[in-house]
Short mmCIF file of C-alpha atoms and ligand atoms in Angstrom, two decimals:
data_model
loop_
_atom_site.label_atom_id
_atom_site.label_comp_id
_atom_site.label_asym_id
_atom_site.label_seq_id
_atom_site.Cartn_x
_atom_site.Cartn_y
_atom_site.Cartn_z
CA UNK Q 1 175.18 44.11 69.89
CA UNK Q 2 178.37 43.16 68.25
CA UNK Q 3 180.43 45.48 66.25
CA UNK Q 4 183.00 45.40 63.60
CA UNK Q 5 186.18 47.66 64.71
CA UNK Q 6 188.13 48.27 61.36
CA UNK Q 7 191.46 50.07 61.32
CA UNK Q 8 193.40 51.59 58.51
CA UNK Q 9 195.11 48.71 57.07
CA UNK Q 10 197.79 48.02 54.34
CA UNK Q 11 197.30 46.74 50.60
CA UNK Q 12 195.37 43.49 50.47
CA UNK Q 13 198.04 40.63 49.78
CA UNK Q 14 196.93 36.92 49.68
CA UNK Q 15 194.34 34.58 48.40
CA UNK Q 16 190.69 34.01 49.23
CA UNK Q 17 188.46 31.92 48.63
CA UNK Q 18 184.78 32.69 47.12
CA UNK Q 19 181.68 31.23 49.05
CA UNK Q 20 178.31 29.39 47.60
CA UNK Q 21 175.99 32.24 46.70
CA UNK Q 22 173.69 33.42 49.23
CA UNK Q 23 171.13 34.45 46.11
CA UNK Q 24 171.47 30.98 44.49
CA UNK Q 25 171.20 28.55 47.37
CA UNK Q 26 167.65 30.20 48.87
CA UNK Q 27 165.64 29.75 45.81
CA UNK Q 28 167.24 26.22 45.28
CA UNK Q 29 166.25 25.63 49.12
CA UNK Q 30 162.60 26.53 48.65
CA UNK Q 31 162.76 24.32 45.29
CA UNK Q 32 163.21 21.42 47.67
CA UNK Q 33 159.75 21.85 48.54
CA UNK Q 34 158.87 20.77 44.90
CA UNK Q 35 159.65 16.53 45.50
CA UNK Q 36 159.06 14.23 48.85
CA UNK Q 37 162.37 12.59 47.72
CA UNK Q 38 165.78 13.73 49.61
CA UNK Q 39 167.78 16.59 47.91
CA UNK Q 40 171.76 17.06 48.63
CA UNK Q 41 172.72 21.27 48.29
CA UNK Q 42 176.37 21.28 48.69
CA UNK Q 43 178.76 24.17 48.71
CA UNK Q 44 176.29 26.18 50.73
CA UNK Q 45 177.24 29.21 52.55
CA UNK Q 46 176.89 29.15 56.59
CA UNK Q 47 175.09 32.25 56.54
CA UNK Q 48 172.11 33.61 58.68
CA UNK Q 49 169.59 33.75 55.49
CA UNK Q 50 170.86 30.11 55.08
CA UNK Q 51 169.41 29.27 58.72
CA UNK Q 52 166.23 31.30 58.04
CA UNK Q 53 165.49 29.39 55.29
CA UNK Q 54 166.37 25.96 57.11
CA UNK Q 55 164.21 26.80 59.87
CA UNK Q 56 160.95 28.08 57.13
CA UNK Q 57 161.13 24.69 55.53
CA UNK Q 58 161.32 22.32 59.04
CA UNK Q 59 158.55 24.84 60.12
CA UNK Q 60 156.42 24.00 57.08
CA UNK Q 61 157.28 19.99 57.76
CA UNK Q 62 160.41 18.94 55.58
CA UNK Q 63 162.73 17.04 57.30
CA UNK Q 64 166.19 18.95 57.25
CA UNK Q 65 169.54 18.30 58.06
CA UNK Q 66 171.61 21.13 57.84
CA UNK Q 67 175.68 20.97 58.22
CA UNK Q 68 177.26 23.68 57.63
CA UNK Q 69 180.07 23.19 58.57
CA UNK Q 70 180.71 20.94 55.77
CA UNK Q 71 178.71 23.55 53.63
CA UNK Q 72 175.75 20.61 52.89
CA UNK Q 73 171.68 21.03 53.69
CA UNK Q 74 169.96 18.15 53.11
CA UNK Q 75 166.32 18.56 52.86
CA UNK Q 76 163.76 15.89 52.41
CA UNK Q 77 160.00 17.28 51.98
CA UNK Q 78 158.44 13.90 52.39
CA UNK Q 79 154.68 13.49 54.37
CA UNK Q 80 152.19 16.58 54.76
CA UNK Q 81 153.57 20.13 54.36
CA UNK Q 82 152.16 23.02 56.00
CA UNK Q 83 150.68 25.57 53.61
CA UNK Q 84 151.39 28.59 56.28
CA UNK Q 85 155.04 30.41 56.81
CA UNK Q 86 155.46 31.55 60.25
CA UNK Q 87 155.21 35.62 60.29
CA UNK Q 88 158.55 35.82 62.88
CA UNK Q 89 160.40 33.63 59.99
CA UNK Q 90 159.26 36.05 57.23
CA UNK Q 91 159.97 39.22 58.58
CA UNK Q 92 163.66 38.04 59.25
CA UNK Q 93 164.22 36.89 55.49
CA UNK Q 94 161.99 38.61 52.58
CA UNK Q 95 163.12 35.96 50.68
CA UNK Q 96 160.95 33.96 52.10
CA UNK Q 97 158.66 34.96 49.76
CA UNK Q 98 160.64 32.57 47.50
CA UNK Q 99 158.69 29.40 48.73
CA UNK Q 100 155.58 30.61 47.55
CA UNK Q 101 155.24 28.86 43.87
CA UNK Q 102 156.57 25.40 45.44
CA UNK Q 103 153.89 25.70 48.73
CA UNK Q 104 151.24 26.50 46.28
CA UNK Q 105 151.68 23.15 43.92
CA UNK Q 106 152.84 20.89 46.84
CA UNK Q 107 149.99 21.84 49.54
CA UNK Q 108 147.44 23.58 47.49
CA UNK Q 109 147.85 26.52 49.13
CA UNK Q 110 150.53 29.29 50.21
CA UNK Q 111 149.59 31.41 53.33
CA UNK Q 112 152.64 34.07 53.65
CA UNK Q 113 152.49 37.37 55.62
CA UNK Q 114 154.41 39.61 53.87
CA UNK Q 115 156.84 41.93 56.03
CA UNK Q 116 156.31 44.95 53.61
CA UNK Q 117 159.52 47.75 52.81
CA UNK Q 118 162.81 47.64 54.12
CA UNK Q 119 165.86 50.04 54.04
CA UNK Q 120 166.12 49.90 50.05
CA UNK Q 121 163.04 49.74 49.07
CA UNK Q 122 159.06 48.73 49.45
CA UNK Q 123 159.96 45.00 47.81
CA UNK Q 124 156.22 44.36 46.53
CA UNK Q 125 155.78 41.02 45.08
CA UNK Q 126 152.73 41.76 42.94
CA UNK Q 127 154.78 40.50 39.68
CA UNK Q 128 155.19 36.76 41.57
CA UNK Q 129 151.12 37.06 42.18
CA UNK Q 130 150.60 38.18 38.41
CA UNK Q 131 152.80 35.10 37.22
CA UNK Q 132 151.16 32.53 40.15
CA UNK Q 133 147.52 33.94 38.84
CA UNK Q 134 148.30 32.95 35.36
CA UNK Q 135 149.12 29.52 35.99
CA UNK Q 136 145.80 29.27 37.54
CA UNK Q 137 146.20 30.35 41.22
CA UNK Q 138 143.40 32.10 43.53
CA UNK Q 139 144.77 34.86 45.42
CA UNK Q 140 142.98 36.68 48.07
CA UNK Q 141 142.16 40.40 47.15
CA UNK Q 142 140.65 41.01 50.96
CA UNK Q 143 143.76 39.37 52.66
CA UNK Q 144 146.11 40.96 50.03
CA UNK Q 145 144.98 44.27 51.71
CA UNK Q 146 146.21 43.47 54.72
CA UNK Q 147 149.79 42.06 53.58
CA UNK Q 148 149.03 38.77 53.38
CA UNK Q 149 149.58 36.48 50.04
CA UNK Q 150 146.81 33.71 50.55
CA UNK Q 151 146.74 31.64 47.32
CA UNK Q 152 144.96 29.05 46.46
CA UNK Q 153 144.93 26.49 43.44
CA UNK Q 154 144.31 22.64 43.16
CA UNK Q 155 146.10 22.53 39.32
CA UNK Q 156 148.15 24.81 38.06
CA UNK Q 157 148.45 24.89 34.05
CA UNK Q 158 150.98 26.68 32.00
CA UNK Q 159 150.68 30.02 30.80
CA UNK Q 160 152.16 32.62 28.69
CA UNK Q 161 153.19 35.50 31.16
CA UNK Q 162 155.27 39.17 30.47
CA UNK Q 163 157.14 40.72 33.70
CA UNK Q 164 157.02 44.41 33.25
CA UNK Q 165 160.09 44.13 35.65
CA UNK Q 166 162.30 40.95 35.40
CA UNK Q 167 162.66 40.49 38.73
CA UNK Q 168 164.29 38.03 40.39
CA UNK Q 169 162.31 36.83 42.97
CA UNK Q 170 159.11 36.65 40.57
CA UNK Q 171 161.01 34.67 37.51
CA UNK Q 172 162.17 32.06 40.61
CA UNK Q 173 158.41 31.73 41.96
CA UNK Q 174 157.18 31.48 38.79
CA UNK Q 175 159.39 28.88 37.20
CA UNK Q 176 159.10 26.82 39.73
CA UNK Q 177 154.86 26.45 40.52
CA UNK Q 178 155.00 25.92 36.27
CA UNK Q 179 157.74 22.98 36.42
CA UNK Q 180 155.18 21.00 37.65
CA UNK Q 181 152.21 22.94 35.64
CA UNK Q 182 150.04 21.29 33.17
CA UNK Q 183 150.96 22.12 29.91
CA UNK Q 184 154.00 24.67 28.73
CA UNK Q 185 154.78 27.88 30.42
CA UNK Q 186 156.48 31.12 28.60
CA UNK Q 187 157.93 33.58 30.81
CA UNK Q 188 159.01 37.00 28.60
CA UNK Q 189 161.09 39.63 30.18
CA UNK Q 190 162.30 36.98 32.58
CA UNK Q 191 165.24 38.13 35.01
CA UNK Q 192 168.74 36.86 33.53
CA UNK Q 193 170.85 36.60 36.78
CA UNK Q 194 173.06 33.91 36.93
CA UNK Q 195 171.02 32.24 40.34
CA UNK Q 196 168.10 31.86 37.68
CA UNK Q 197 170.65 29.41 35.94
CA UNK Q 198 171.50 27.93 38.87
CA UNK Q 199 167.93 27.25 40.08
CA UNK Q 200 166.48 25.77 36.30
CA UNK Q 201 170.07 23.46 36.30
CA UNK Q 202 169.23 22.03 39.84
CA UNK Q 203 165.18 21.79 38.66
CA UNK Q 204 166.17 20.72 35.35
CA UNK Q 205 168.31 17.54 37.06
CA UNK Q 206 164.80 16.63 39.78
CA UNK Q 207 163.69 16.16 36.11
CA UNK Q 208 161.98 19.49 34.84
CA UNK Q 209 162.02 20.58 31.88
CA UNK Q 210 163.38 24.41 31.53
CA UNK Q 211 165.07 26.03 28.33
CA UNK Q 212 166.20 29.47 28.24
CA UNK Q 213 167.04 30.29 31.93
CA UNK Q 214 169.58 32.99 31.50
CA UNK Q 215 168.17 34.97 28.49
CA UNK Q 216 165.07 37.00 28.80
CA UNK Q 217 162.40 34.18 27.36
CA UNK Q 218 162.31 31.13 29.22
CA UNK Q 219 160.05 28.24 28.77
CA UNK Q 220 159.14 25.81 30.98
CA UNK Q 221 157.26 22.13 29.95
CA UNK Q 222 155.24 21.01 32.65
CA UNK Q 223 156.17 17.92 34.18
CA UNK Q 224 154.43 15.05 36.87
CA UNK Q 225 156.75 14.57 38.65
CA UNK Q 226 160.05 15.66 40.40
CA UNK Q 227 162.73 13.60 42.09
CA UNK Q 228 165.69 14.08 44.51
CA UNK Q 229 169.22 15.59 43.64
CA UNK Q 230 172.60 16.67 44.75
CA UNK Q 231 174.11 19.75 43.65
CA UNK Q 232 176.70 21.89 44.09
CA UNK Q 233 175.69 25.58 44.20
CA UNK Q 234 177.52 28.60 42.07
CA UNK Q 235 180.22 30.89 43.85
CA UNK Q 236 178.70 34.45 44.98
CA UNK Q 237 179.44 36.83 42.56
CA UNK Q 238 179.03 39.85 44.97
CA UNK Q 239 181.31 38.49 47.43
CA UNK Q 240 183.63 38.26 44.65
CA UNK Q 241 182.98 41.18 43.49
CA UNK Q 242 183.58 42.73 46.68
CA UNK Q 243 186.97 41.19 47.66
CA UNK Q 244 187.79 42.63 44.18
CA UNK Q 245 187.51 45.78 45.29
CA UNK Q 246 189.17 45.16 48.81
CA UNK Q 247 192.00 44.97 47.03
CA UNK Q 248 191.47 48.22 44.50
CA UNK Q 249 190.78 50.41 47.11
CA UNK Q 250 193.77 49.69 49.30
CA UNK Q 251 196.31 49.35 46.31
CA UNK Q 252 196.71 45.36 46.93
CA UNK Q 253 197.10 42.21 44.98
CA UNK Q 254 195.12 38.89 45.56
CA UNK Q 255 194.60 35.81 43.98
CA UNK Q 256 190.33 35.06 44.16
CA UNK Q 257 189.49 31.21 43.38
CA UNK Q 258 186.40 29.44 43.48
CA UNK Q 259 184.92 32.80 41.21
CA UNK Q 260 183.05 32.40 37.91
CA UNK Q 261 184.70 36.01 36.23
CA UNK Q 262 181.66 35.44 33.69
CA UNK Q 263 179.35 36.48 36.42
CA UNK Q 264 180.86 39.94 36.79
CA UNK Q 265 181.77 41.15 33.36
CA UNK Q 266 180.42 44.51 33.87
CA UNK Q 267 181.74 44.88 37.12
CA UNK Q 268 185.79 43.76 35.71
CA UNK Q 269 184.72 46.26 32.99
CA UNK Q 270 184.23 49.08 34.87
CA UNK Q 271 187.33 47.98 37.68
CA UNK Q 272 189.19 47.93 34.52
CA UNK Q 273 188.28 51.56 33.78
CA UNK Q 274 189.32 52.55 37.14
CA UNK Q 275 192.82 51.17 36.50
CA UNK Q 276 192.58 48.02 38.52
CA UNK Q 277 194.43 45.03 36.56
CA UNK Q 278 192.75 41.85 36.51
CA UNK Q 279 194.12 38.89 34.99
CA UNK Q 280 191.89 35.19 34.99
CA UNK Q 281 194.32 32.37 35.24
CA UNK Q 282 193.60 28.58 35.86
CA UNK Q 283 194.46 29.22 39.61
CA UNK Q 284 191.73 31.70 40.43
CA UNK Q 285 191.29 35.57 39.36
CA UNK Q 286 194.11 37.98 39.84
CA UNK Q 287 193.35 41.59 41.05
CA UNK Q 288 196.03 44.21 41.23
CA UNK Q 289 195.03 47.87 43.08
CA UNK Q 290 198.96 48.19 43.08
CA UNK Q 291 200.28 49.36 39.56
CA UNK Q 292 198.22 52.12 38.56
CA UNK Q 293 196.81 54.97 40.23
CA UNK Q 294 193.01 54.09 40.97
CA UNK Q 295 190.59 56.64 38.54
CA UNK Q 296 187.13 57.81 39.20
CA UNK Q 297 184.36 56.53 36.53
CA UNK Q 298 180.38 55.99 36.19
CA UNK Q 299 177.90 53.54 37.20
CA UNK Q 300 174.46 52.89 36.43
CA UNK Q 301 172.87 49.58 38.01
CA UNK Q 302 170.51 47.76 36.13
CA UNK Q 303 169.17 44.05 35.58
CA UNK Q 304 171.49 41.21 34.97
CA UNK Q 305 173.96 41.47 32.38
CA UNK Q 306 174.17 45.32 33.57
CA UNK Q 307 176.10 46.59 36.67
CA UNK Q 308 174.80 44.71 39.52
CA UNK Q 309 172.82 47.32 42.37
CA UNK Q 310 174.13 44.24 45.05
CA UNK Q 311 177.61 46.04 44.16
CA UNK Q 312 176.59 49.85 43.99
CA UNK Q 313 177.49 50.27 47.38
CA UNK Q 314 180.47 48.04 47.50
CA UNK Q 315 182.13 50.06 44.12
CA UNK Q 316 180.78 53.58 45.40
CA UNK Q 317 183.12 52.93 48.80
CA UNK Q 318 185.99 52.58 46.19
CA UNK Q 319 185.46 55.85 44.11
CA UNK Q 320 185.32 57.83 47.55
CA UNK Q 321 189.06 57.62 47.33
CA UNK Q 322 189.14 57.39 43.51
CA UNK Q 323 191.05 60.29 41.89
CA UNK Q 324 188.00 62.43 40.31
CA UNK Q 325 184.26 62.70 40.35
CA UNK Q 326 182.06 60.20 39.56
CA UNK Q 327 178.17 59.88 39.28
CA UNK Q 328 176.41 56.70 40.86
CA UNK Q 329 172.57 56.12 39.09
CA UNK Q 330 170.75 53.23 41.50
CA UNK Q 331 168.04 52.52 38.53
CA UNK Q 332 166.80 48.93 40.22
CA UNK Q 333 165.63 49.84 43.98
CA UNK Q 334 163.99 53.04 45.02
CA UNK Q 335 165.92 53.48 48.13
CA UNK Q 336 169.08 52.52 47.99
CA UNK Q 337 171.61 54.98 48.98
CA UNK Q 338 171.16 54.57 52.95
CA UNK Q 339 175.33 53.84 52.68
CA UNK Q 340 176.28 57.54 50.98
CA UNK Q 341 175.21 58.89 55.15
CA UNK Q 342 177.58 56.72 56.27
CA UNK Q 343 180.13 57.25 53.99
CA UNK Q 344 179.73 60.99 54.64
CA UNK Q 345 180.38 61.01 58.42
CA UNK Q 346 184.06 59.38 57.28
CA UNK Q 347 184.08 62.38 55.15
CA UNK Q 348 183.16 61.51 51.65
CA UNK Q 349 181.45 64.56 50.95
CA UNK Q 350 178.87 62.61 48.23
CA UNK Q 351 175.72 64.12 47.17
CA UNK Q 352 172.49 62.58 46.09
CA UNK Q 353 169.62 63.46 44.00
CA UNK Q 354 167.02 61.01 43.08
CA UNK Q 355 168.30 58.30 41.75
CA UNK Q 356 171.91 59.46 41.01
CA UNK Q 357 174.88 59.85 43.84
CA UNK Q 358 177.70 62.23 43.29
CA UNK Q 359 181.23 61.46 44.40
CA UNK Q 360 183.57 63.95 44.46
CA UNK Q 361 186.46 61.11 45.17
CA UNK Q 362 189.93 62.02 45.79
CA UNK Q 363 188.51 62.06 49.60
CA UNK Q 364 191.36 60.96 52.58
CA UNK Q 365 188.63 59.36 55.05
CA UNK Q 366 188.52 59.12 58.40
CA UNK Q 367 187.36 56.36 60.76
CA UNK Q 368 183.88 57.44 62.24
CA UNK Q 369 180.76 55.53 64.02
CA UNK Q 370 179.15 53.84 61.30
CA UNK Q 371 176.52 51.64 60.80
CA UNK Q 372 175.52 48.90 58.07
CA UNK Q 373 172.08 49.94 56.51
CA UNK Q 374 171.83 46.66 54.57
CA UNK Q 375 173.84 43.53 53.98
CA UNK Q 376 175.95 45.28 50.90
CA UNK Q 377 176.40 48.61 52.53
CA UNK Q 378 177.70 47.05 55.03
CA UNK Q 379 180.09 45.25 53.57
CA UNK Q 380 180.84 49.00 51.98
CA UNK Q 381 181.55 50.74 54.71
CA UNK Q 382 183.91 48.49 55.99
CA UNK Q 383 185.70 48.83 52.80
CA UNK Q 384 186.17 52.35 53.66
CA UNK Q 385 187.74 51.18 57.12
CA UNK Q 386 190.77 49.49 55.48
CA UNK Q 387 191.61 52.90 53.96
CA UNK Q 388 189.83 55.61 56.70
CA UNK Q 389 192.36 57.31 59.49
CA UNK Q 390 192.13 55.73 62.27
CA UNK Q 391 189.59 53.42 63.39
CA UNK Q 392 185.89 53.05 61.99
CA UNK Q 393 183.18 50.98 64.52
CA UNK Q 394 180.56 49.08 62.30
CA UNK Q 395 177.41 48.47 63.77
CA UNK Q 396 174.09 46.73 62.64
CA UNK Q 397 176.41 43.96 61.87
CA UNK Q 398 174.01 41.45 61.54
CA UNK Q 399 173.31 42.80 58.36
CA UNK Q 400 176.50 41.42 57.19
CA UNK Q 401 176.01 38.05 58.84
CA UNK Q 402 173.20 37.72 56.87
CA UNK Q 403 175.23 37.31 53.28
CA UNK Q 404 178.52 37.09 53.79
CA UNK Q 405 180.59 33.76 55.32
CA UNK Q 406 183.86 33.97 57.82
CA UNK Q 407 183.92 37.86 56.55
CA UNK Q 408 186.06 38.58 59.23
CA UNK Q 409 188.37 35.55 58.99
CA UNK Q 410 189.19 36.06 55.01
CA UNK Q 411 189.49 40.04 55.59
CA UNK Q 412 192.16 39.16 58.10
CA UNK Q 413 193.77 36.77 55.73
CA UNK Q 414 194.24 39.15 53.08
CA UNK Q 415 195.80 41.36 56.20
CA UNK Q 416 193.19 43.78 56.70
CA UNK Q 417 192.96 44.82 60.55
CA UNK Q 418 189.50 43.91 61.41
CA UNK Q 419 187.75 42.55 64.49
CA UNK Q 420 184.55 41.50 65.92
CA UNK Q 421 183.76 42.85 69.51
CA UNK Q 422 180.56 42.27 71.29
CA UNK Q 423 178.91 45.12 72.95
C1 EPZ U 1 166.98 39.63 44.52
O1 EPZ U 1 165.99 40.32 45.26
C2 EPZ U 1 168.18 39.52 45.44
N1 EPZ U 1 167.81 38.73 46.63
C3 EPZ U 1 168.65 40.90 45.86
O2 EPZ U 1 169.83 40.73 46.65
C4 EPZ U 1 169.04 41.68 44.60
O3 EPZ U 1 169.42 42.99 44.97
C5 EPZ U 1 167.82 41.73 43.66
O4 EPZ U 1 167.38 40.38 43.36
C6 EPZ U 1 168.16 42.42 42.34
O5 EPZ U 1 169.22 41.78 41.73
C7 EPZ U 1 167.75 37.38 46.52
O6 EPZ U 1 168.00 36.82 45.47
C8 EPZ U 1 167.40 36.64 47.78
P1 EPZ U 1 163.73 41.89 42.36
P2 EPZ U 1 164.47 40.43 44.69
O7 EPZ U 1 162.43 41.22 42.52
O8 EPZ U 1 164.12 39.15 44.02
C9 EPZ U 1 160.89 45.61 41.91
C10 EPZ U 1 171.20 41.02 48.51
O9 EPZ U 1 171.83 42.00 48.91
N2 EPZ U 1 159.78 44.65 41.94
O10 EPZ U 1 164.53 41.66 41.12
O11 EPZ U 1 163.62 40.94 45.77
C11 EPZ U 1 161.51 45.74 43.30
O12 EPZ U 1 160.75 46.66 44.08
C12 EPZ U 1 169.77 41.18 48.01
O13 EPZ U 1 171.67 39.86 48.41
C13 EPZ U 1 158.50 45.14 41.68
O14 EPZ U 1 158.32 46.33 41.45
O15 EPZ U 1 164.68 41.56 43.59
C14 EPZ U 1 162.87 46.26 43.03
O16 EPZ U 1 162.83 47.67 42.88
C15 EPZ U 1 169.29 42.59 48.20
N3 EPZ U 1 157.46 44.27 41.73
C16 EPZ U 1 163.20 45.61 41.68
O17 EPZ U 1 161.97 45.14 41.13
C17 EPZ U 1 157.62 42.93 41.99
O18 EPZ U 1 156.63 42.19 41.99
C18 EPZ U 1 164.15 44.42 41.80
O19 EPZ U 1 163.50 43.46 42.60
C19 EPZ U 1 158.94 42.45 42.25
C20 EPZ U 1 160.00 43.33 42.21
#
């Protein structure tokens, strides 16, 4: 299996250059589904999830051309598509779950075993099944039982729906089976990310008709019909966010283009608060780690505008080293501290108790045998590397192959002392 081998390095100097968003380009992907006319996705990031998703839609008949090296899919969903997603395709990408609303209108039926809890959390989906059963959908109690989402419906009409959760997977399902409902959806307590955006802006130009993506109502008028588009898919905010604090925690400066700041207000608020300067100028964001001493302060995840739970483990590596204690409360998944172990055996001394993490901070790490427990805390504990003792070995890499593009390569470029090595 290949590792990461990350060595103490100096302050991030340089300029990087932000990626499509992983979180933005999937749902936008399964949206394809929703027209037999070709669709252009460009700026998307050569990432594993991105494959997954490439392979789900060929395997439910869409013709796809993916190049990634030019960062382009093509997909065109013309002829008969398959209403089943292969079970070795799901359980490699939860977010598979994502095609569900656009299977159900375009085949009549979505047949999707689901691949149940991972490492932060039990990821149920029974909001997406509330939202699909409003518009009209049959879903399968018996087969439910058994982890399997078998829905049915020949129309779907629009509906007025509340999410006692706006989550983001269920406000993407749901928005798109009602873009081509009958009649006009409402969707209250809707997730407010900025991929939702994303995904009404590229549904809105196949010809939908969605209004309030971004706030917490959004309605959607039905439509017949869908056509083909080209779009160009938002940075990712939490690789942004992340190179931010590449250069916080080892005292650097770097220049970040291709990054929407608006997407990370609370997380330049609370950088900010730790004494990192950050300055937006027409040539990209500029982060400085260098001028002030970096100081401990509080987090508390939460849905979209709040602090982002993608970066709780990419900030918490930073206030291991940040001068004071600090308290960490994961509010939006159940289990998601498997990083604070790993941080530990480099030394970081962090205790947890139900939801909250306590960091003492002011730690001097050292390199250990870590591994990555999930695509951010991976990303986290390499973070920890660049400032650890020594050297730290990152396993479970694929984790981080999953969500983040040329890590390695922009790392490097910024001067951190990284490498791959295969087992
Ligand atoms: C999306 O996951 C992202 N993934 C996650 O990013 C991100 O952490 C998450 O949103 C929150 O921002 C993609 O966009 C592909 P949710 P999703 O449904 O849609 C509970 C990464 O690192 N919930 O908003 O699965 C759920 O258990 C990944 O890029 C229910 O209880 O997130 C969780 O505790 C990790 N019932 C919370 O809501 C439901 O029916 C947030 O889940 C659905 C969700």
């Amino acid at each position: 299996m290949a590792k990461f081998l990350v060595k103490k390095s100096g302050p991030m100097r340089g300029e990087v250059t932000i990626s499509g968003s992983k979180n933005a380009v999937l749902p936008i992907m399964a949206a394809t589904l929703l027209t037999d006319e070709e669709c252009v996705i460009k700026d998307v990031p050569a990432l594993r999830d991105v494959d997954v998703m490439c392979s789900l839609l060929e395997s439910l008949g869409a013709g796809v051309r993916k190049n990634l090296d030019e960062n382009r899919v093509t997909v065109k969903a013309e002829g008969e598509i398959i209403s089943e997603a292969p079970f070795d395709l799901v359980k490699m990408m939860r977010a598979s779950i994502l095609v569900l609303g656009a299977l159900l209108l375009r085949s009549g039926r979505a047949l999707i075993h689901l691949p149940g809890g991972c490492a932060i959390g039990e990821r149920p989906v029974e909001l997406h099944l509330k939202g699909l059963k409003a518009l009209g959908a049959e879903i399968d109690e018996q087969s439910l039982q058994k982890g399997i989402v078998d829905a049915k419906a020949d129309r779907l009409h629009g509906a007025t729906i509340y999410l006692d959760f706006p989550s983001v997977g269920a406000t993407e399902v749901i928005i798109m089976a009602a873009a081509l409902a009958e009649g006009t959806t409402v969707l209250e307590n809707a997730a407010q990310e900025p991929e939702i955006v994303d995904l009404a802006s590229f549904l809105n130009k196949m010809g939908a008709k969605i209004k309030g993506a971004g706030t917490g109502t959004i309605k959607i008028e039905g439509v017949e019909k869908l056509h083909g588009v080209s779009h160009h898919v938002i940075p990712d905010r939490i690789e942004a966010g992340t190179f931010m604090v590449s250069a916080a925690i080892t005292g650097g400066k770097i220049l970040i283009k291709n990054m929407l700041p608006d997407h990370l207000k609370a997380v330049i608020a609370k950088l900010r608060e730790c004494g990192v300067e950050i300055d937006v100028t027409d040539r990209g964001v500029i982060v400085d780690g260098s001028r002030n001493p970096i100081v401990s302060t509080d987090i508390k995840t939460l849905p979209y505008p709040g602090f982002p739970t993608d970066m709780q483990s990419p900030f918490m590596a930073l206030l291991t080293v940040a001068k004071g204690p600090s308290v960490v409360m994961e509010t939006v998944f159940e289990n998601r501290f498997m990083h604070v172990a790993e941080f530990n055996k480099m030394g970081a001394n962090i205790r947890t108790e139900g939801k909250c993490a306590i960091i003492p901070g002011n730690r001097e790490l050292k390199g250990a045998q870590v591994a990555a427990t999930d695509l951010r805390a991976g990303a986290a504990v390499v973070l920890t590397g660049l400032v650890a003792e020594g050297t730290t070995e990152v396993s479970q890499i694929y984790h981080i192959d999953r969500g983040y593009e040329h890590f390695v390569d922009k790392l490097r470029g910024l001067g951190a002392l990284i490498e791959r090595v295969e087992d």
